[in-house]
Tab-separated table of C-alpha atoms and ligand atoms in Angstrom:
chain	number	residue	atom	x	y	z
A	1224	MET	CA	-13.425	-11.060	9.439
A	1225	ASN	CA	-13.985	-8.223	11.043
A	1226	HIS	CA	-14.134	-4.800	9.992
A	1227	GLU	CA	-16.082	-2.513	11.797
A	1228	ARG	CA	-12.944	-0.168	12.603
A	1229	SER	CA	-11.903	0.301	9.176
A	1230	ARG	CA	-15.954	1.065	8.762
A	1231	ASP	CA	-15.510	3.323	11.119
A	1232	LEU	CA	-12.573	4.901	9.647
A	1233	TYR	CA	-14.228	5.295	6.435
A	1234	ASP	CA	-16.985	6.363	8.201
A	1235	ARG	CA	-15.276	9.638	9.967
A	1236	ALA	CA	-13.126	10.113	6.549
A	1237	LEU	CA	-16.049	10.111	4.501
A	1238	SER	CA	-16.235	13.646	6.677
A	1239	VAL	CA	-13.318	15.186	5.917
A	1240	LEU	CA	-12.001	13.728	3.033
A	1241	PRO	CA	-13.645	13.644	-0.417
A	1242	GLY	CA	-14.733	9.784	-0.900
A	1243	GLY	CA	-12.824	9.481	1.777
A	1244	VAL	CA	-9.460	8.455	0.630
A	1245	ASN	CA	-6.499	9.785	-0.973
A	1246	SER	CA	-5.542	8.866	-4.192
A	1247	ALA	CA	-8.661	7.488	-6.055
A	1248	VAL	CA	-7.742	4.073	-6.213
A	1249	ARG	CA	-8.119	3.413	-2.948
A	1250	GLY	CA	-11.724	3.663	-2.903
A	1251	ALA	CA	-12.639	1.969	-5.027
A	1252	THR	CA	-13.050	-1.415	-3.142
A	1253	GLU	CA	-16.880	-2.243	-2.208
A	1254	PRO	CA	-18.260	-1.320	0.627
A	1255	TYR	CA	-15.690	-0.099	1.651
A	1256	PRO	CA	-12.042	0.040	1.981
A	1257	PHE	CA	-9.776	-1.712	5.099
A	1258	PHE	CA	-7.431	0.630	6.483
A	1259	ALA	CA	-4.093	-0.174	6.831
A	1260	GLU	CA	-2.618	-0.808	10.163
A	1261	SER	CA	1.452	-2.301	9.570
A	1262	GLY	CA	3.004	-4.358	7.947
A	1263	ASP	CA	4.827	-7.229	8.717
A	1264	GLY	CA	7.225	-8.983	6.287
A	1265	GLY	CA	4.685	-9.874	2.919
A	1266	HIS	CA	1.825	-9.770	5.202
A	1267	VAL	CA	-0.288	-6.615	5.213
A	1268	ILE	CA	-2.703	-6.587	8.639
A	1269	ASP	CA	-5.799	-4.072	8.868
A	1270	ALA	CA	-6.918	-1.960	11.538
A	1271	ASP	CA	-9.209	-4.674	12.150
A	1272	GLY	CA	-6.093	-6.949	12.963
A	1273	ASN	CA	-7.186	-8.818	9.844
A	1274	ARG	CA	-3.780	-10.705	8.815
A	1275	TYR	CA	-3.337	-10.737	4.492
A	1276	VAL	CA	-0.670	-12.167	2.271
A	1277	ASP	CA	-0.495	-8.263	0.252
A	1278	TRP	CA	-0.005	-8.279	-3.296
A	1279	LEU	CA	-1.372	-4.955	-3.326
A	1280	MET	CA	2.771	-4.000	-1.136
A	1281	GLY	CA	2.256	0.199	-1.893
A	1282	LEU	CA	1.116	-0.458	-5.570
A	1283	GLY	CA	5.102	-1.066	-6.120
A	1284	PRO	CA	7.545	1.101	-4.289
A	1285	LEU	CA	8.893	-1.854	-2.210
A	1286	LEU	CA	11.214	-4.551	-3.081
A	1287	TYR	CA	11.234	-5.999	-0.024
A	1288	GLY	CA	7.964	-5.540	1.141
A	1289	HIS	CA	6.849	-4.270	5.098
A	1290	ASP	CA	10.560	-5.828	6.213
A	1291	THR	CA	13.105	-2.524	5.370
A	1292	PRO	CA	17.207	-4.953	4.720
A	1293	GLU	CA	18.903	-3.189	8.433
A	1294	PRO	CA	21.005	-0.654	5.994
A	1295	VAL	CA	18.233	0.772	4.160
A	1296	SER	CA	16.397	1.111	7.924
A	1297	ALA	CA	19.989	3.171	9.230
A	1298	ALA	CA	19.937	5.202	6.328
A	1299	ILE	CA	16.495	6.859	6.442
A	1300	GLN	CA	16.833	6.837	10.037
A	1301	SER	CA	20.133	8.841	9.953
A	1302	HIS	CA	19.495	11.372	7.358
A	1303	ALA	CA	15.775	11.824	8.600
A	1304	SER	CA	17.478	12.767	12.055
A	1305	GLN	CA	20.230	15.300	10.129
A	1306	GLY	CA	17.622	17.970	8.512
A	1307	PRO	CA	15.565	16.285	6.721
A	1308	LEU	CA	16.108	19.026	4.266
A	1309	TYR	CA	17.807	22.056	3.471
A	1310	GLY	CA	16.948	23.308	-0.385
A	1311	MET	CA	20.700	22.956	-0.809
A	1312	PRO	CA	22.397	20.540	-3.042
A	1313	THR	CA	23.217	17.418	-1.008
A	1314	GLU	CA	26.166	13.944	-1.139
A	1315	ILE	CA	23.174	11.284	-1.797
A	1316	GLU	CA	21.382	12.970	-4.507
A	1317	VAL	CA	24.325	12.904	-6.194
A	1318	GLU	CA	25.345	9.187	-5.453
A	1319	HIS	CA	22.008	8.202	-6.120
A	1320	ALA	CA	21.600	9.889	-9.600
A	1321	GLU	CA	24.885	7.976	-10.179
A	1322	PHE	CA	23.986	4.357	-9.270
A	1323	VAL	CA	20.824	5.227	-11.463
A	1324	ALA	CA	23.274	6.414	-13.918
A	1325	ARG	CA	25.831	2.862	-13.036
A	1326	HIS	CA	22.713	0.567	-13.823
A	1327	VAL	CA	20.250	1.724	-16.399
A	1328	PRO	CA	21.327	1.608	-20.069
A	1329	SER	CA	20.056	4.893	-21.464
A	1330	VAL	CA	20.358	6.679	-18.582
A	1331	GLU	CA	24.009	9.488	-18.232
A	1332	MET	CA	21.458	12.397	-16.357
A	1333	LEU	CA	18.527	12.320	-14.287
A	1334	ARG	CA	16.236	15.063	-12.663
A	1335	PHE	CA	14.562	14.225	-9.469
A	1336	VAL	CA	11.297	14.868	-8.181
A	1337	ASN	CA	8.409	13.927	-6.354
A	1338	SER	CA	6.096	11.172	-7.759
A	1339	GLY	CA	5.741	9.809	-11.133
A	1340	THR	CA	3.626	11.816	-12.335
A	1341	GLU	CA	5.432	14.919	-11.319
A	1342	ALA	CA	7.992	12.627	-13.440
A	1343	THR	CA	5.905	12.781	-16.847
A	1344	VAL	CA	4.713	15.980	-16.310
A	1345	SER	CA	8.295	17.211	-16.565
A	1346	ALA	CA	9.320	14.847	-19.024
A	1347	LEU	CA	6.889	15.713	-21.471
A	1348	ARG	CA	7.429	19.504	-20.973
A	1349	LEU	CA	11.089	19.029	-21.494
A	1350	ALA	CA	9.783	16.780	-24.892
A	1351	ARG	CA	8.365	19.859	-26.141
A	1352	GLY	CA	10.657	21.834	-25.527
A	1353	HIS	CA	13.317	19.806	-26.698
A	1354	THR	CA	12.021	19.429	-30.700
A	1355	GLY	CA	9.894	22.748	-30.452
A	1356	ARG	CA	6.548	20.039	-31.149
A	1357	ASP	CA	2.734	20.070	-29.182
A	1358	LYS	CA	1.861	16.822	-29.592
A	1359	VAL	CA	2.215	13.931	-28.191
A	1360	VAL	CA	1.386	10.191	-28.638
A	1361	VAL	CA	0.179	8.370	-25.727
A	1362	MET	CA	-1.331	4.189	-25.823
A	1363	GLN	CA	-4.843	4.128	-25.256
A	1364	GLY	CA	-5.124	2.114	-21.520
A	1365	GLY	CA	-1.424	3.882	-20.885
A	1366	TYR	CA	-1.701	5.397	-17.573
A	1367	HIS	CA	0.623	8.642	-16.322
A	1368	GLY	CA	-0.763	9.745	-13.374
A	1369	ALA	CA	-2.919	12.530	-12.367
A	1370	GLN	CA	-1.676	14.658	-15.061
A	1371	GLU	CA	-3.333	16.719	-17.763
A	1372	SER	CA	-1.899	15.674	-20.935
A	1373	THR	CA	-2.896	12.366	-20.450
A	1374	LEU	CA	-5.889	11.932	-18.774
A	1375	VAL	CA	-7.570	11.756	-22.000
A	1376	GLU	CA	-9.988	8.977	-24.686
A	1377	GLY	CA	-10.874	8.232	-27.242
A	1378	ASP	CA	-8.551	7.307	-30.439
A	1379	ALA	CA	-6.567	9.672	-33.448
A	1380	ASP	CA	-8.980	10.917	-34.406
A	1381	HIS	CA	-11.529	12.079	-31.751
A	1382	VAL	CA	-10.011	12.461	-28.374
A	1383	GLN	CA	-10.741	14.438	-25.147
A	1384	PRO	CA	-10.037	15.129	-22.006
A	1385	SER	CA	-11.362	11.498	-19.710
A	1386	SER	CA	-11.613	14.115	-17.112
A	1387	PRO	CA	-13.702	16.766	-16.159
A	1388	GLY	CA	-11.411	20.610	-15.141
A	1389	ILE	CA	-9.282	19.052	-18.123
A	1390	PRO	CA	-9.920	22.036	-21.356
A	1391	ALA	CA	-10.548	20.323	-24.352
A	1392	SER	CA	-7.990	21.934	-26.287
A	1393	PHE	CA	-5.117	20.427	-23.963
A	1394	ALA	CA	-6.344	16.670	-25.232
A	1395	GLN	CA	-5.863	18.172	-28.648
A	1396	HIS	CA	-2.504	17.774	-28.304
A	1397	THR	CA	-1.948	13.622	-27.303
A	1398	ILE	CA	-3.056	11.458	-29.798
A	1399	PRO	CA	-4.683	8.085	-27.989
A	1400	VAL	CA	-3.217	4.403	-30.382
A	1401	PRO	CA	-4.145	0.439	-29.128
A	1402	PHE	CA	-0.739	-0.653	-27.582
A	1403	ASN	CA	1.074	-3.706	-29.823
A	1404	ASP	CA	-1.204	-2.295	-33.084
A	1405	HIS	CA	2.083	-1.168	-34.654
A	1406	ASP	CA	-0.618	-0.094	-37.953
A	1407	ALA	CA	-2.298	2.375	-35.751
A	1408	ILE	CA	0.996	4.005	-34.757
A	1409	THR	CA	2.747	3.538	-37.798
A	1410	GLU	CA	-0.099	5.551	-39.645
A	1411	VAL	CA	0.095	8.078	-37.030
A	1412	PHE	CA	3.217	8.329	-37.912
A	1413	GLU	CA	2.848	8.657	-41.638
A	1414	GLU	CA	-0.213	11.685	-41.145
A	1415	ARG	CA	0.856	13.481	-38.569
A	1416	GLY	CA	5.154	12.864	-37.610
A	1417	HIS	CA	6.316	16.482	-38.094
A	1418	GLU	CA	4.313	17.423	-35.195
A	1419	ILE	CA	4.619	14.555	-32.849
A	1420	ALA	CA	7.108	15.677	-29.504
A	1421	ALA	CA	6.841	11.858	-28.471
A	1422	VAL	CA	5.746	8.809	-27.510
A	1423	LEU	CA	5.404	8.426	-24.235
A	1424	VAL	CA	4.704	4.635	-23.510
A	1425	GLU	CA	5.166	2.531	-20.614
A	1426	PRO	CA	7.738	-0.859	-21.637
A	1427	ILE	CA	4.704	-3.065	-20.700
A	1428	LEU	CA	1.027	-1.535	-19.236
A	1429	ALA	CA	1.039	-2.240	-15.821
A	1430	ASN	CA	-2.817	-0.402	-14.928
A	1431	GLN	CA	-4.758	-1.637	-17.345
A	1432	GLY	CA	-4.193	-5.076	-15.930
A	1433	ILE	CA	-0.137	-6.398	-17.797
A	1434	VAL	CA	-0.314	-5.996	-21.487
A	1435	THR	CA	3.298	-7.754	-22.425
A	1436	PRO	CA	4.845	-6.009	-26.077
A	1437	VAL	CA	4.126	-8.116	-28.774
A	1438	GLU	CA	7.379	-9.190	-31.440
A	1439	ASP	CA	8.969	-5.944	-32.520
A	1440	TYR	CA	6.127	-3.362	-31.298
A	1441	HIS	CA	8.625	-1.861	-29.062
A	1442	GLU	CA	11.166	-2.024	-32.394
A	1443	THR	CA	8.323	-0.376	-34.428
A	1444	VAL	CA	7.906	2.615	-31.842
A	1445	ARG	CA	11.915	3.474	-31.626
A	1446	ASP	CA	12.142	3.053	-35.802
A	1447	LEU	CA	9.151	5.532	-35.664
A	1448	THR	CA	10.130	7.536	-33.360
A	1449	GLU	CA	14.024	8.130	-34.236
A	1450	ASP	CA	12.114	8.825	-38.027
A	1451	HIS	CA	10.391	11.438	-37.373
A	1452	GLY	CA	12.676	13.185	-35.024
A	1453	ALA	CA	10.702	12.524	-32.021
A	1454	LEU	CA	11.088	11.525	-28.215
A	1455	LEU	CA	10.248	7.953	-27.651
A	1456	ILE	CA	9.923	8.530	-23.804
A	1457	TRP	CA	9.576	5.232	-21.480
A	1458	ASP	CA	7.380	5.691	-18.579
A	1459	GLU	CA	9.586	3.358	-15.499
A	1460	VAL	CA	7.720	3.826	-12.800
A	1461	ILE	CA	6.271	0.665	-12.609
A	1462	THR	CA	8.448	-1.091	-15.016
A	1463	GLY	CA	12.133	0.755	-12.966
A	1464	PHE	CA	13.670	-1.980	-11.420
A	1465	ARG	CA	11.258	-3.974	-10.559
A	1466	VAL	CA	11.010	-5.495	-14.874
A	1467	GLY	CA	14.355	-6.663	-16.250
A	1468	GLY	CA	16.576	-5.928	-12.376
A	1469	LEU	CA	18.769	-2.963	-12.156
A	1470	GLN	CA	19.134	-2.367	-16.259
A	1471	CYS	CA	15.014	-2.108	-15.864
A	1472	ALA	CA	12.819	-2.621	-18.795
A	1473	GLN	CA	15.138	-0.887	-21.036
A	1474	GLY	CA	17.685	-3.582	-20.427
A	1475	LYS	CA	15.428	-6.939	-20.814
A	1476	TYR	CA	13.676	-5.145	-24.064
A	1477	GLY	CA	16.981	-4.165	-25.172
A	1478	ILE	CA	15.394	-0.443	-26.234
A	1479	ASP	CA	17.196	2.545	-25.453
A	1480	PRO	CA	14.613	5.441	-24.852
A	1481	ASP	CA	15.398	9.587	-25.475
A	1482	LEU	CA	13.727	9.964	-22.039
A	1483	THR	CA	12.431	7.220	-19.241
A	1484	THR	CA	10.202	8.914	-16.081
A	1485	PHE	CA	10.611	6.469	-12.392
A	1486	GLY	CA	8.777	6.396	-10.097
A	1487	LYS	CA	7.694	3.800	-6.672
A	1488	LEU	CA	11.041	1.724	-6.700
A	1489	ILE	CA	13.705	4.382	-7.336
A	1490	GLY	CA	12.715	5.895	-3.819
A	1491	GLY	CA	12.225	3.019	-1.242
A	1492	GLY	CA	9.150	4.197	-0.005
A	1493	PHE	CA	8.888	7.806	-0.671
A	1494	PRO	CA	7.763	10.075	-2.208
A	1495	VAL	CA	9.919	10.206	-5.838
A	1496	GLY	CA	10.030	10.333	-9.417
A	1497	ALA	CA	12.664	10.836	-11.625
A	1498	ILE	CA	13.715	11.558	-15.471
A	1499	GLY	CA	16.791	9.925	-17.053
A	1500	GLY	CA	18.328	10.375	-19.990
A	1501	PRO	CA	21.012	11.149	-21.878
A	1502	ALA	CA	23.163	14.565	-21.449
A	1503	GLY	CA	21.748	16.374	-24.714
A	1504	ILE	CA	18.847	15.984	-23.283
A	1505	VAL	CA	18.033	16.098	-19.870
A	1506	GLU	CA	20.221	18.871	-19.711
A	1507	GLY	CA	17.103	21.155	-21.547
A	1508	PHE	CA	15.626	21.132	-18.003
A	1509	THR	CA	16.221	24.391	-15.907
A	1510	PRO	CA	19.525	25.989	-14.889
A	1511	SER	CA	21.507	23.858	-17.684
A	1512	GLY	CA	18.528	24.581	-20.563
A	1513	ASP	CA	15.781	26.665	-20.334
A	1514	VAL	CA	12.599	24.095	-20.208
A	1515	PHE	CA	11.334	25.287	-16.192
A	1516	GLN	CA	11.621	22.082	-14.254
A	1517	ALA	CA	12.004	22.957	-9.790
A	1518	GLY	CA	10.231	21.389	-6.662
A	1519	THR	CA	10.575	21.634	-2.868
A	1520	PHE	CA	11.140	18.632	-1.957
A	1521	SER	CA	13.091	17.374	-4.975
A	1522	GLY	CA	15.666	15.065	-4.299
A	1523	HIS	CA	14.318	14.720	-1.168
A	1524	PRO	CA	17.569	13.406	1.326
A	1525	VAL	CA	15.396	10.152	2.566
A	1526	THR	CA	14.513	9.832	-0.014
A	1527	MET	CA	18.313	9.740	-2.028
A	1528	ALA	CA	18.794	7.781	0.982
A	1529	ALA	CA	16.359	5.096	0.927
A	1530	GLY	CA	16.571	4.978	-3.170
A	1531	LEU	CA	20.011	4.287	-3.520
A	1532	GLU	CA	20.411	1.963	-0.158
A	1533	SER	CA	17.082	-0.789	-1.146
A	1534	LEU	CA	19.098	-0.394	-4.745
A	1535	THR	CA	22.113	-1.017	-3.644
A	1536	TYR	CA	21.110	-3.489	-1.036
A	1537	ALA	CA	19.790	-4.714	-4.279
A	1538	ALA	CA	22.756	-5.082	-5.985
A	1539	GLU	CA	24.400	-6.740	-3.284
A	1540	ASN	CA	22.313	-9.489	-3.079
A	1541	ASP	CA	20.706	-11.392	-5.593
A	1542	ILE	CA	17.062	-10.197	-4.839
A	1543	HIS	CA	15.595	-9.300	-8.656
A	1544	GLU	CA	16.809	-13.000	-8.695
A	1545	HIS	CA	14.943	-14.043	-5.295
A	1546	VAL	CA	11.813	-12.366	-6.846
A	1547	SER	CA	10.896	-13.025	-9.944
A	1548	ALA	CA	12.233	-16.812	-9.264
A	1549	LEU	CA	9.050	-16.663	-7.115
A	1550	GLY	CA	6.957	-14.736	-9.095
A	1551	GLU	CA	6.951	-17.128	-12.121
A	1552	GLN	CA	6.428	-20.260	-9.151
A	1553	LEU	CA	3.162	-18.170	-8.875
A	1554	ARG	CA	2.592	-17.287	-12.421
A	1555	GLU	CA	3.109	-21.308	-12.599
A	1556	GLY	CA	0.758	-22.190	-10.260
A	1557	LEU	CA	-2.256	-19.767	-11.513
A	1558	ARG	CA	-2.077	-21.043	-14.979
A	1559	GLU	CA	-2.745	-24.609	-13.273
A	1560	ILE	CA	-5.018	-23.821	-11.998
A	1561	VAL	CA	-6.595	-21.349	-14.406
A	1562	ALA	CA	-6.665	-24.451	-16.832
A	1563	GLU	CA	-8.481	-26.355	-14.591
A	1564	ARG	CA	-11.485	-24.083	-13.397
A	1565	ALA	CA	-11.702	-21.345	-15.566
A	1566	PRO	CA	-10.351	-22.235	-19.097
A	1567	SER	CA	-10.466	-18.571	-20.669
A	1568	TYR	CA	-8.382	-16.603	-18.226
A	1569	GLN	CA	-5.215	-15.811	-18.681
A	1570	VAL	CA	-2.535	-15.153	-16.308
A	1571	ALA	CA	-0.367	-12.559	-17.113
A	1572	GLY	CA	2.822	-10.570	-15.516
A	1573	VAL	CA	7.013	-10.904	-16.083
A	1574	ASP	CA	9.528	-10.484	-13.027
A	1575	GLY	CA	8.037	-8.735	-10.224
A	1576	ILE	CA	4.428	-8.148	-11.502
A	1577	PHE	CA	1.210	-10.650	-12.085
A	1578	LYS	CA	-2.836	-10.914	-12.380
A	1579	VAL	CA	-4.737	-13.074	-14.024
A	1580	HIS	CA	-7.506	-11.866	-16.510
A	1581	PHE	CA	-10.907	-12.450	-16.231
A	1582	THR	CA	-11.090	-13.072	-20.120
A	1583	ARG	CA	-14.478	-14.303	-21.134
A	1584	GLU	CA	-15.138	-17.226	-23.356
A	1585	GLY	CA	-13.547	-16.712	-27.415
A	1586	ALA	CA	-11.678	-13.184	-26.231
A	1587	GLY	CA	-8.531	-14.823	-27.971
A	1588	GLU	CA	-4.776	-13.405	-26.907
A	1589	VAL	CA	-4.543	-9.628	-24.356
A	1590	ARG	CA	-2.752	-7.613	-26.869
A	1591	ASN	CA	-4.685	-4.047	-25.241
A	1592	ALA	CA	-6.201	-2.088	-22.713
A	1593	ALA	CA	-9.040	-2.453	-24.394
A	1594	ASP	CA	-9.392	-6.625	-24.411
A	1595	VAL	CA	-8.245	-6.535	-20.325
A	1596	LYS	CA	-11.532	-4.328	-20.400
A	1597	ALA	CA	-13.619	-6.480	-22.729
A	1598	GLY	CA	-13.162	-9.364	-18.871
A	1599	GLU	CA	-15.533	-9.655	-16.840
A	1600	THR	CA	-14.454	-6.461	-14.582
A	1601	ASP	CA	-17.304	-6.567	-12.515
A	1602	ARG	CA	-16.384	-10.582	-11.039
A	1603	TRP	CA	-13.090	-9.114	-10.735
A	1604	ARG	CA	-14.695	-6.202	-8.333
A	1605	SER	CA	-17.614	-7.799	-6.775
A	1606	VAL	CA	-17.179	-10.670	-6.492
A	1607	PHE	CA	-13.354	-12.458	-7.088
A	1608	ARG	CA	-11.436	-9.805	-4.800
A	1609	PRO	CA	-14.059	-9.618	-1.841
A	1610	ALA	CA	-13.795	-13.713	-1.584
A	1611	MET	CA	-9.863	-13.292	-1.896
A	1612	ALA	CA	-9.786	-11.525	0.920
A	1613	GLU	CA	-11.828	-13.135	2.897
A	1614	GLU	CA	-9.369	-15.635	2.405
A	1615	GLY	CA	-6.468	-13.309	3.864
A	1616	ILE	CA	-5.698	-12.811	0.728
A	1617	LEU	CA	-5.442	-8.969	-0.943
A	1618	LEU	CA	-4.663	-8.426	-3.825
A	1619	SER	CA	-5.784	-4.898	-5.920
A	1620	GLN	CA	-8.103	-2.369	-5.711
A	1621	ASN	CA	-9.299	-3.561	-9.014
A	1622	GLN	CA	-9.157	-5.531	-12.376
A	1623	PHE	CA	-6.506	-3.323	-14.673
A	1624	GLU	CA	-3.856	-2.846	-11.266
A	1625	SER	CA	-0.629	-4.923	-10.798
A	1626	GLN	CA	0.010	-7.429	-8.349
A	1627	PHE	CA	3.510	-7.114	-6.732
A	1628	VAL	CA	5.794	-9.299	-5.143
A	1629	THR	CA	8.692	-8.783	-3.449
A	1630	TYR	CA	11.624	-10.023	-1.280
A	1631	ALA	CA	9.449	-10.669	1.517
A	1632	HIS	CA	7.079	-13.052	-0.098
A	1633	THR	CA	8.215	-16.791	0.758
A	1634	GLU	CA	6.863	-20.131	-0.399
A	1635	ASP	CA	4.155	-20.283	1.598
A	1636	ASP	CA	2.360	-16.834	0.871
A	1637	VAL	CA	2.370	-18.127	-2.730
A	1638	GLU	CA	1.624	-21.807	-1.638
A	1639	GLU	CA	-1.467	-19.755	0.660
A	1640	THR	CA	-2.600	-17.730	-2.450
A	1641	LEU	CA	-2.527	-20.659	-4.881
A	1642	THR	CA	-4.895	-22.420	-2.255
A	1643	ALA	CA	-6.792	-19.085	-2.074
A	1644	TYR	CA	-7.140	-18.880	-6.161
A	1645	GLU	CA	-8.318	-22.301	-6.623
A	1646	ALA	CA	-10.944	-22.240	-3.885
A	1647	THR	CA	-12.436	-18.735	-5.272
A	1648	LEU	CA	-12.479	-19.053	-9.134
B	2096	PLP	N1	3.818	5.958	-14.100
B	2096	PLP	C1	2.873	4.598	-14.605
B	2096	PLP	C2	2.842	4.092	-15.263
B	2096	PLP	C3	2.215	4.582	-13.266
B	2096	PLP	O1	2.071	3.163	-12.437
B	2096	PLP	C4	1.956	5.302	-12.331
B	2096	PLP	C5	1.453	5.218	-10.354
B	2096	PLP	O2	0.730	4.328	-10.607
B	2096	PLP	C6	2.621	7.025	-12.652
B	2096	PLP	C7	2.695	7.281	-13.367
B	2096	PLP	C8	2.090	8.088	-11.546
B	2096	PLP	O3	2.599	7.845	-10.670
B	2096	PLP	P1	2.513	8.407	-9.216
B	2096	PLP	O4	1.035	7.896	-8.879
B	2096	PLP	O5	3.847	8.476	-8.029
B	2096	PLP	O6	2.081	9.744	-9.124
């Protein structure tokens, strides 16, 4: 494959964009990222005209791959040509909020924002305002966007910011615990439960490999938060409207969080975030409450139209069933290949997300972020991913991000991908 144009664009980009990109993970591939030119169903075409089966899929916001269904395109175009925004409320925001409240079990009311990061920032502010407490519990390796409270590393006893530029005093309010460890979070609540405003957790760790919850883990966390007067916030930025269909992961796992953060699919491919929950908590936001929250672009009509129409189309056309079935077909094929060619590796994922963990021999089942990190991540990055790209299969930029199945993917895409895994593993 020829990548000359991508290389030249990257060279130019390095002069005007830090690291040549506008989001860190895009620069994670070596020696340089491929620049995208266009999409076509389940495929993406790069700046040199190379065509790939695309499992990166914008990192999650594209339920229909690169083909937008006609009613969705029409709604986007009509709203884009009408303004496109006003600084005044619009009907489409109300309709979208009504749709989400109808489908997501714990959501009665929503505040729309512009990114998943903004959603988690605002949710934590709301939880702290609601409880009058400062501390938040997060999972080691959980990701909640580029925000001060959650960019931390360490454990419950020794925590520090994971990035320069964040005051150490901020990190002192965050308590990281290992995912799927009942004892660790129980101990934290026994010692500091009265100080904890919230637990912020992804239902499935989806940015540190894919790690699904062990039995009763979420039930334990739900009980602990209830018993100690803390809020349970589920970060469904990735799982929302992808895992568990329109009910999201909370419907699938039968847990009612106090707050839910959304992003990605709720905006149908446009910049979005949202915080949802019962009115008694969400009304804490200004102007109905005192917890300040605002945004020029929040509830943008084009985003609202894209999000509402794409989820409505999904509700009317069994889209999630198709995506999940194709996802299972892919995972099943991967399990067979892994069993034969790399028996220590593990296939992860559920519904429309998948990943192969490059676990080392004797490592045991992946239960948390540390288990994923201990795998052959260098092999994945330097050898495996580039080789898959040469075979025409585009995977996520590193070993930790999820890969996404969409309605545009076909059984042929799955077969082509399995053949490439077989050749490359
Ligand atoms: N929360 C989770 C679970 C995410 O996966 C992400 C991004 O991937 C975010 C929050 C941040 O969302 P955004 O990148 O839209 O700010």
